[in-house]
PDB file of C-alpha atoms in Angstrom:
ATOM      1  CA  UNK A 131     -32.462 -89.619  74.880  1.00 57.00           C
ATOM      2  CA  UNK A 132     -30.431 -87.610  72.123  1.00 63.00           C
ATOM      3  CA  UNK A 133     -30.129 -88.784  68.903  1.00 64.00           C
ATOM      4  CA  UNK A 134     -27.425 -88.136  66.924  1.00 62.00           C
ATOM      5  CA  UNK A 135     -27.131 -86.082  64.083  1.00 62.00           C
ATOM      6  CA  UNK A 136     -25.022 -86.204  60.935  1.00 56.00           C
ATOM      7  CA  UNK A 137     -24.609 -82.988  58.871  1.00 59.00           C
ATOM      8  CA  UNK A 138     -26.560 -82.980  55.473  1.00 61.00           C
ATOM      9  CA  UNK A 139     -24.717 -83.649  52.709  1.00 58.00           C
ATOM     10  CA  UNK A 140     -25.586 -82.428  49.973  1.00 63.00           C
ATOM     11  CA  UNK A 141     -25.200 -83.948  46.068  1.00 68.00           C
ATOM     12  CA  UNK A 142     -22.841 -82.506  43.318  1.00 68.00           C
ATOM     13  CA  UNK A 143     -26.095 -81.053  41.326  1.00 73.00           C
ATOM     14  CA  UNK A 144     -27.224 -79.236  44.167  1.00 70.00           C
ATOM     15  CA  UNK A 145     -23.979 -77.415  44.280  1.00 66.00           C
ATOM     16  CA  UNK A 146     -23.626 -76.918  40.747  1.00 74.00           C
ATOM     17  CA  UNK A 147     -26.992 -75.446  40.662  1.00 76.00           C
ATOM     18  CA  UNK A 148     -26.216 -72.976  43.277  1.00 75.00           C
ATOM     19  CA  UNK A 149     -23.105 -71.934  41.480  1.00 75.00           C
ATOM     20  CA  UNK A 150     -24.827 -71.222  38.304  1.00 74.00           C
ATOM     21  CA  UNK A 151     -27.732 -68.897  39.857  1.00 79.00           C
ATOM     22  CA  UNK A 152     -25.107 -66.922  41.619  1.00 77.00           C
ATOM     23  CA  UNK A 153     -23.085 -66.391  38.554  1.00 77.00           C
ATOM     24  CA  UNK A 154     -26.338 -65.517  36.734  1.00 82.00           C
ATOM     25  CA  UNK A 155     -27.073 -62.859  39.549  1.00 83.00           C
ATOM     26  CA  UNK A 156     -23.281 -61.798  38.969  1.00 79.00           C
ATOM     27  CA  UNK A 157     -23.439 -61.297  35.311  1.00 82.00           C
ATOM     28  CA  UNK A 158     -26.695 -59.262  35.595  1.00 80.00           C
ATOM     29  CA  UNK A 159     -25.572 -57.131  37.952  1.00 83.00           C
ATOM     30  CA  UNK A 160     -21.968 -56.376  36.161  1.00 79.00           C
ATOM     31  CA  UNK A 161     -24.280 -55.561  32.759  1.00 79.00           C
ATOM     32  CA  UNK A 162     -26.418 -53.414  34.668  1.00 81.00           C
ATOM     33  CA  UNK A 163     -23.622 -51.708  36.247  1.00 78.00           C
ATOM     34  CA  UNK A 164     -21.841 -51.144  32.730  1.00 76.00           C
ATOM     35  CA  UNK A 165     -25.045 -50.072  30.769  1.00 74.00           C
ATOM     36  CA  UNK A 166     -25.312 -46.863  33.835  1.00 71.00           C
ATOM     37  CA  UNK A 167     -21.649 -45.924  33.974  1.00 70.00           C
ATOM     38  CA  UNK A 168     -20.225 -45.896  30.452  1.00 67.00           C
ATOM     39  CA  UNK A 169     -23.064 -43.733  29.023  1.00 61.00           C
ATOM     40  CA  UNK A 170     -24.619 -46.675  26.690  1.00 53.00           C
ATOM     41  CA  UNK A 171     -28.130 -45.550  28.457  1.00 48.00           C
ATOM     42  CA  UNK A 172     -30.256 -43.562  26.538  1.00 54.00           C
ATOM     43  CA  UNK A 173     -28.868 -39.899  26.354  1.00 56.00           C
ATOM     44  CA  UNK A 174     -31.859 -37.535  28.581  1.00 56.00           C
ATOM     45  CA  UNK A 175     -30.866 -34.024  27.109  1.00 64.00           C
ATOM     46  CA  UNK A 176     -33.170 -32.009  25.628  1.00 67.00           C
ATOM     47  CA  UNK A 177     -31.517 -31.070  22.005  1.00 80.00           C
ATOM     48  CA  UNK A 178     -33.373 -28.219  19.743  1.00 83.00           C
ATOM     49  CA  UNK A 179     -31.717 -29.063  16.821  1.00 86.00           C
ATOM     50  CA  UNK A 180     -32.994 -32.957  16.412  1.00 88.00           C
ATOM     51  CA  UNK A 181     -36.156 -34.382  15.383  1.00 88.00           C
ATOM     52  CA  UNK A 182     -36.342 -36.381  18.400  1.00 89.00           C
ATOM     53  CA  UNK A 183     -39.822 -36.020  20.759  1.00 89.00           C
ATOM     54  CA  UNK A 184     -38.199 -33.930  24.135  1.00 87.00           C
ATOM     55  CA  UNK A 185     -41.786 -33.061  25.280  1.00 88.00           C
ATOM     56  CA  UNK A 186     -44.067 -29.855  24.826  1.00 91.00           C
ATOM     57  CA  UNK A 187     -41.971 -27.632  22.581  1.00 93.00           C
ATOM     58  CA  UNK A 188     -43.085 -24.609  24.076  1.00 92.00           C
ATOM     59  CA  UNK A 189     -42.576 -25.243  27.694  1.00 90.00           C
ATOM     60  CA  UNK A 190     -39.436 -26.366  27.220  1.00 88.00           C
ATOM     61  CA  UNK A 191     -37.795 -24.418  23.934  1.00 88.00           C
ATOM     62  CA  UNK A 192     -39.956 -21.220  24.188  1.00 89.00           C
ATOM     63  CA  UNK A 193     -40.687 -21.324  28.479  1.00 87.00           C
ATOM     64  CA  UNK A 194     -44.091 -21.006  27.698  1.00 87.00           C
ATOM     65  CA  UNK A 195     -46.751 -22.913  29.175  1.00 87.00           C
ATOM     66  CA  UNK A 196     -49.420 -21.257  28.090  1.00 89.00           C
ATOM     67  CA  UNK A 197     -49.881 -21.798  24.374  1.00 91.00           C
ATOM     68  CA  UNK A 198     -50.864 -25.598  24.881  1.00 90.00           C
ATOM     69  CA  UNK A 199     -53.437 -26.828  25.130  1.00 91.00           C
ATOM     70  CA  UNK A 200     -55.301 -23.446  23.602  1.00 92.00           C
ATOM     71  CA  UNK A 201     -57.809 -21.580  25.426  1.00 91.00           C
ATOM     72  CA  UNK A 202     -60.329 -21.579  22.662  1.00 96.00           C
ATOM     73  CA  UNK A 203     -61.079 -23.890  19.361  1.00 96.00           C
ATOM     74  CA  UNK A 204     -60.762 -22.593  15.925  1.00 97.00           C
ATOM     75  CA  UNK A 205     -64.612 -22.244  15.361  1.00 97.00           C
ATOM     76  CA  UNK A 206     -65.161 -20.538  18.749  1.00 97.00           C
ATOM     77  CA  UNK A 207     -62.296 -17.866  17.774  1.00 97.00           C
ATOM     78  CA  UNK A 208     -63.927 -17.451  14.049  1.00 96.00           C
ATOM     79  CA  UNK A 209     -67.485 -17.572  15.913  1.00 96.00           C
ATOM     80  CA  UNK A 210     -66.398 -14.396  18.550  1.00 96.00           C
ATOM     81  CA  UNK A 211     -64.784 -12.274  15.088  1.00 96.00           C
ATOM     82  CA  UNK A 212     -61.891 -12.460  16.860  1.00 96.00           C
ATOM     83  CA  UNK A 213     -58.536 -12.153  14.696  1.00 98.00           C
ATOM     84  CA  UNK A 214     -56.359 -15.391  14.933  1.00 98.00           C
ATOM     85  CA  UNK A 215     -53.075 -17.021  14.489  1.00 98.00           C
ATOM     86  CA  UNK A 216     -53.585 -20.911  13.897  1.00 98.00           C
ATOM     87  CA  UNK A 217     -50.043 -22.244  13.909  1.00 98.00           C
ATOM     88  CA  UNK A 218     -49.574 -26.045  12.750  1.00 98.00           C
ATOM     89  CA  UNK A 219     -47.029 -28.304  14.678  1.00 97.00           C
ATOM     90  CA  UNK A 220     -44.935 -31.011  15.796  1.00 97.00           C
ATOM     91  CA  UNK A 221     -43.029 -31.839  18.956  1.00 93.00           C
ATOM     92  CA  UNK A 222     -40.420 -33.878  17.343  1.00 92.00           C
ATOM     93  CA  UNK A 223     -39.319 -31.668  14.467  1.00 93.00           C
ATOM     94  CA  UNK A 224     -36.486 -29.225  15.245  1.00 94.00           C
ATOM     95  CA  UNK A 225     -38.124 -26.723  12.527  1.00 95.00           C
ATOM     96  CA  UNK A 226     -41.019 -26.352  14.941  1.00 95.00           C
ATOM     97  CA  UNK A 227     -39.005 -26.490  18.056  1.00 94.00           C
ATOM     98  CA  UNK A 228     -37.113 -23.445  16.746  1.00 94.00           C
ATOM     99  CA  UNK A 229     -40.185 -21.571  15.420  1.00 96.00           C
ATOM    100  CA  UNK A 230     -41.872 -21.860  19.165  1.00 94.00           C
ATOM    101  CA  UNK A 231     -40.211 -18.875  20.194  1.00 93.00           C
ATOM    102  CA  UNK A 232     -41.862 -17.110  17.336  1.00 95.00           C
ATOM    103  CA  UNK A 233     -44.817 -18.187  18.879  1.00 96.00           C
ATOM    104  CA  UNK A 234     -44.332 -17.258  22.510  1.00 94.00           C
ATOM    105  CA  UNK A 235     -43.129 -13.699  20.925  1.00 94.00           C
ATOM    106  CA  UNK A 236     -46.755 -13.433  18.879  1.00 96.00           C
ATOM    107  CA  UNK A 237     -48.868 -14.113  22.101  1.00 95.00           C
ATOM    108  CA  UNK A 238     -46.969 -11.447  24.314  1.00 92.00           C
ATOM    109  CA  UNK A 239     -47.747  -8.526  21.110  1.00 93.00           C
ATOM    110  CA  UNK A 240     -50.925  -9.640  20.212  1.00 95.00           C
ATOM    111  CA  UNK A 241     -52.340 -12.601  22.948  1.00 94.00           C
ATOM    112  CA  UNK A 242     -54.812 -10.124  24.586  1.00 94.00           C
ATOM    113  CA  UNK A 243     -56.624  -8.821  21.058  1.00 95.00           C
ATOM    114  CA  UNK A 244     -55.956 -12.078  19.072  1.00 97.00           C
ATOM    115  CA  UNK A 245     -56.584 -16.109  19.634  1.00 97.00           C
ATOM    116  CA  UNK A 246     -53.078 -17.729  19.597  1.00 97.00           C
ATOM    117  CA  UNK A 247     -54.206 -21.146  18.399  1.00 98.00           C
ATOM    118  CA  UNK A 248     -51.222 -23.868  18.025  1.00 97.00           C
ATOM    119  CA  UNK A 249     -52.533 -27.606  16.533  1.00 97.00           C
ATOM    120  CA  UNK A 250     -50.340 -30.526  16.972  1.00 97.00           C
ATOM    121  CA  UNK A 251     -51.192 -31.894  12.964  1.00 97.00           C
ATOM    122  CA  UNK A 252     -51.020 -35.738  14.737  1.00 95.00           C
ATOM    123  CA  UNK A 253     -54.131 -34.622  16.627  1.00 94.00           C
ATOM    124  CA  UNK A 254     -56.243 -33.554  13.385  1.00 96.00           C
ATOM    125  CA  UNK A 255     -58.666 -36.615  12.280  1.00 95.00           C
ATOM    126  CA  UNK A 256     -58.070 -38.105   9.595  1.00 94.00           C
ATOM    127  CA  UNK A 257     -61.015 -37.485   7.438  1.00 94.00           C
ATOM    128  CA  UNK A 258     -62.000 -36.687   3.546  1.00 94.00           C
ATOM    129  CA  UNK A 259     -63.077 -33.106   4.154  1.00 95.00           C
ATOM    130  CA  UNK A 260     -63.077 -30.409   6.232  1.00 97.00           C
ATOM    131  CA  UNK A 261     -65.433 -27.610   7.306  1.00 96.00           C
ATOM    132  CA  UNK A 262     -63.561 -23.869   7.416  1.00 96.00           C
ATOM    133  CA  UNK A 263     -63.678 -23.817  10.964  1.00 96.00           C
ATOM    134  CA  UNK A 264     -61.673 -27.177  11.582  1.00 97.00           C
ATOM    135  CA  UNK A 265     -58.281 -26.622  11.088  1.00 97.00           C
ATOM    136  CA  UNK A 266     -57.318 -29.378   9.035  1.00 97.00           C
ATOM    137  CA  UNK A 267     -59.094 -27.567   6.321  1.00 98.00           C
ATOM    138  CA  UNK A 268     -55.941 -25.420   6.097  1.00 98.00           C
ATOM    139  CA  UNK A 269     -53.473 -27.863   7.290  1.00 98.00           C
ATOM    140  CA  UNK A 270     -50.993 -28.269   4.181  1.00 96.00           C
ATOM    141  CA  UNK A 271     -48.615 -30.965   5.149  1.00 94.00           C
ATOM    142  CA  UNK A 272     -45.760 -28.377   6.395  1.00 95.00           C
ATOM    143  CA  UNK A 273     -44.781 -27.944   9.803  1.00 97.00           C
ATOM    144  CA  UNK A 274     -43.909 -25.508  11.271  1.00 98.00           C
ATOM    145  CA  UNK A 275     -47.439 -23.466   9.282  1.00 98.00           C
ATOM    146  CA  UNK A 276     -48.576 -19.929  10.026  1.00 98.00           C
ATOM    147  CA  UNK A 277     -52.355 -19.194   8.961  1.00 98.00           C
ATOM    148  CA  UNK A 278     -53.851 -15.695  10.647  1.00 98.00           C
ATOM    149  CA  UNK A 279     -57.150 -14.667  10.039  1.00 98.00           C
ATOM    150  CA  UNK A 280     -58.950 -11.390  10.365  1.00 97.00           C
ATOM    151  CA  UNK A 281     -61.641  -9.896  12.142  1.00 97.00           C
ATOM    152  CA  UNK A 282     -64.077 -11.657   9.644  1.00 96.00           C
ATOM    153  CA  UNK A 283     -62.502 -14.680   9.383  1.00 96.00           C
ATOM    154  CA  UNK A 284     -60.691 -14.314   6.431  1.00 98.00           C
ATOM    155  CA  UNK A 285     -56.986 -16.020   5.415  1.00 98.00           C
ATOM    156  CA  UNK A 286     -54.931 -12.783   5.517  1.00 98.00           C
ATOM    157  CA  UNK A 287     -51.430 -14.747   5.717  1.00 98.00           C
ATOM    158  CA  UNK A 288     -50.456 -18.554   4.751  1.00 98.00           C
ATOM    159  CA  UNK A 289     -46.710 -18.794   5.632  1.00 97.00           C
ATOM    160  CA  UNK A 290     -44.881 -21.921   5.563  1.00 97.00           C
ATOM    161  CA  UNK A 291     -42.233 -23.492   7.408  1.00 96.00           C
ATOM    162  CA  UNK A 292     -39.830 -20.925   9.965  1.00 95.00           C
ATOM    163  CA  UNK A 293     -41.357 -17.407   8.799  1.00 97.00           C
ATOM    164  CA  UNK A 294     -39.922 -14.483  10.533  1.00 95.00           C
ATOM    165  CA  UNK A 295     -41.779 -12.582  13.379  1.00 95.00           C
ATOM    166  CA  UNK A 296     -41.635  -9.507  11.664  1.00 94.00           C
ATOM    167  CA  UNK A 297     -43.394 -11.098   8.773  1.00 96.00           C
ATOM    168  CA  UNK A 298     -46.621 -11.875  10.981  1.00 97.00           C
ATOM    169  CA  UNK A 299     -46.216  -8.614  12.881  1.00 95.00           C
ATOM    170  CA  UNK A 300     -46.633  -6.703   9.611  1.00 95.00           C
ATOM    171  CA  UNK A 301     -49.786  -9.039   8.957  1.00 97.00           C
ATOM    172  CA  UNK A 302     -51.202  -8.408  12.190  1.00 96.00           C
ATOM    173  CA  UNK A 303     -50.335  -4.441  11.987  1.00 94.00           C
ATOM    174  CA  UNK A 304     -52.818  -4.468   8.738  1.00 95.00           C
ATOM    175  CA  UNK A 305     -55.315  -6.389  10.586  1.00 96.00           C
ATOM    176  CA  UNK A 306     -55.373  -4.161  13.797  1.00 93.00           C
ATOM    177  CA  UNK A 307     -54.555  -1.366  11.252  1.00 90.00           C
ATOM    178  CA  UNK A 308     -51.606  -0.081  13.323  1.00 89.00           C
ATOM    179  CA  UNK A 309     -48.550   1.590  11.546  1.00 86.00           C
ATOM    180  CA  UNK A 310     -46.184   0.317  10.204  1.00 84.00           C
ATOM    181  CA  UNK A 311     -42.745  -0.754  12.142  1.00 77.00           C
ATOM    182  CA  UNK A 312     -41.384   1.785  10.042  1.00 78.00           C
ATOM    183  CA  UNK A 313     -43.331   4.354  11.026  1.00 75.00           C
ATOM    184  CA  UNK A 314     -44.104   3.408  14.781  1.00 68.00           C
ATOM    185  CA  UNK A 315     -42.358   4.901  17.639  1.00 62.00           C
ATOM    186  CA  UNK A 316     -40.664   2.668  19.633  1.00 57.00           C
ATOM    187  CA  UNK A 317     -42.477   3.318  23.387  1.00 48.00           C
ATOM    188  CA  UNK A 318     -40.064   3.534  25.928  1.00 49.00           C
ATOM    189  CA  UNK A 319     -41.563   3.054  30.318  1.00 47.00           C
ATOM    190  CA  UNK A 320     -41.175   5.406  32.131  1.00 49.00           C
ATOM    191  CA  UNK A 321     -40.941   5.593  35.995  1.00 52.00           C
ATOM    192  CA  UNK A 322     -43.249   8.015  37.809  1.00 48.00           C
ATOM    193  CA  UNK A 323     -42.585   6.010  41.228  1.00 48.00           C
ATOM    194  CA  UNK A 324     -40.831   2.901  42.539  1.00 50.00           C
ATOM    195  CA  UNK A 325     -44.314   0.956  41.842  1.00 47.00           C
ATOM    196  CA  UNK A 326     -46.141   2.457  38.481  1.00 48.00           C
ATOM    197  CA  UNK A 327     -44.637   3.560  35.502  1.00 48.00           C
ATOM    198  CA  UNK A 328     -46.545   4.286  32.088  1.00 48.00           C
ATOM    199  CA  UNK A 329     -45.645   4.392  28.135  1.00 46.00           C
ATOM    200  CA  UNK A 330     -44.032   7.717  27.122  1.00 49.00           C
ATOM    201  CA  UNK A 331     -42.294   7.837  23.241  1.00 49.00           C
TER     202      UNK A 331
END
């Protein structure tokens, strides 16, 4: 025996409602398709003269990895009678992003006889006071900040905001007591072989 059987007719809600998902699915897709290909999507450059957070300023604005996080703490550095460069920070202020290179340049001179200590301020606690070998007890509200210390812990240079390079290397020339730029020759390699070469002036 075969029964018979009619097609399946549907009612006029059922095919309304079908109309209306896919029209739904349509829209999405043509707002999608319009955010990615007229540029309205969030712009993914890197920019060094914003205030905008890119990531690690000195990986990506000084190509140095190095410098964060640091190698030793502020009381360990003080502790050893070590000299030190504490530098204060943001990642999201173009001041600091600039001064990074200053940075990187200060740990290729000095990074073998002195602790190159950057602090990200958003990572100080928030507290009434401070011991001398925390550095929010020298934190001053200014990014980028310079402090460098001596060989007996001692504050031998506060600068604030982009200080030169030269101004710290003078610091640190008095603290290593090295002569001054003006009176230092400039060392020049020189090549004995292909593989070794050594300082000459």
């Amino acid at each position: 025996m075969r029964f018979l059987q009619l097609p399946q007719v549907h009612s006029l809600s059922y095919h309304i409602s079908r109309f209306w998902t896919g029209f739904r699915r349509g829209i999405l897709i043509l707002l999608v398709s319009l955010l990615c290909f007229t540029g309205i999507a969030a712009d993914a450059s890197a920019g060094i003269n914003d205030d905008r957070y890119d990531g690690n300023i000195f990986v990506l604005y000084a190509g140095n990895g190095s410098l964060v996080p640091a190698s030793v703490t502020l009381k360990q550095t003080l502790k050893q009678g070590r000299p030190t460069v504490l530098v204060f920070y943001v990642d999201d202020s173009s001041d600091c992003k600039q001064f990074a290179t200053v940075v990187s340049r200060v740990q290729e001179f000095y990074g073998r006889v002195a602790s190159i200590i950057p602090v990200d301020v958003d990572s100080i606690p928030v507290k009434d006071s401070y011991e001398p070998t925390e550095p929010g007890y020298y934190y001053e509200g200014i990014v980028p900040q310079t402090v460098v210390f001596d060989q007996e812990g001692k504050v031998r240079y506060n600068g604030k905001g982009q200080v030169e390079y030269e101004a710290i290397d003078d610091v640190l020339r008095k603290v290593f007591d090295l002569l001054p730029r003006s009176e230092s020759k400039v060392l020049k390699r020189r090549s004995y072989n292909e593989f070794n070469s050594e300082l000459d002036e």
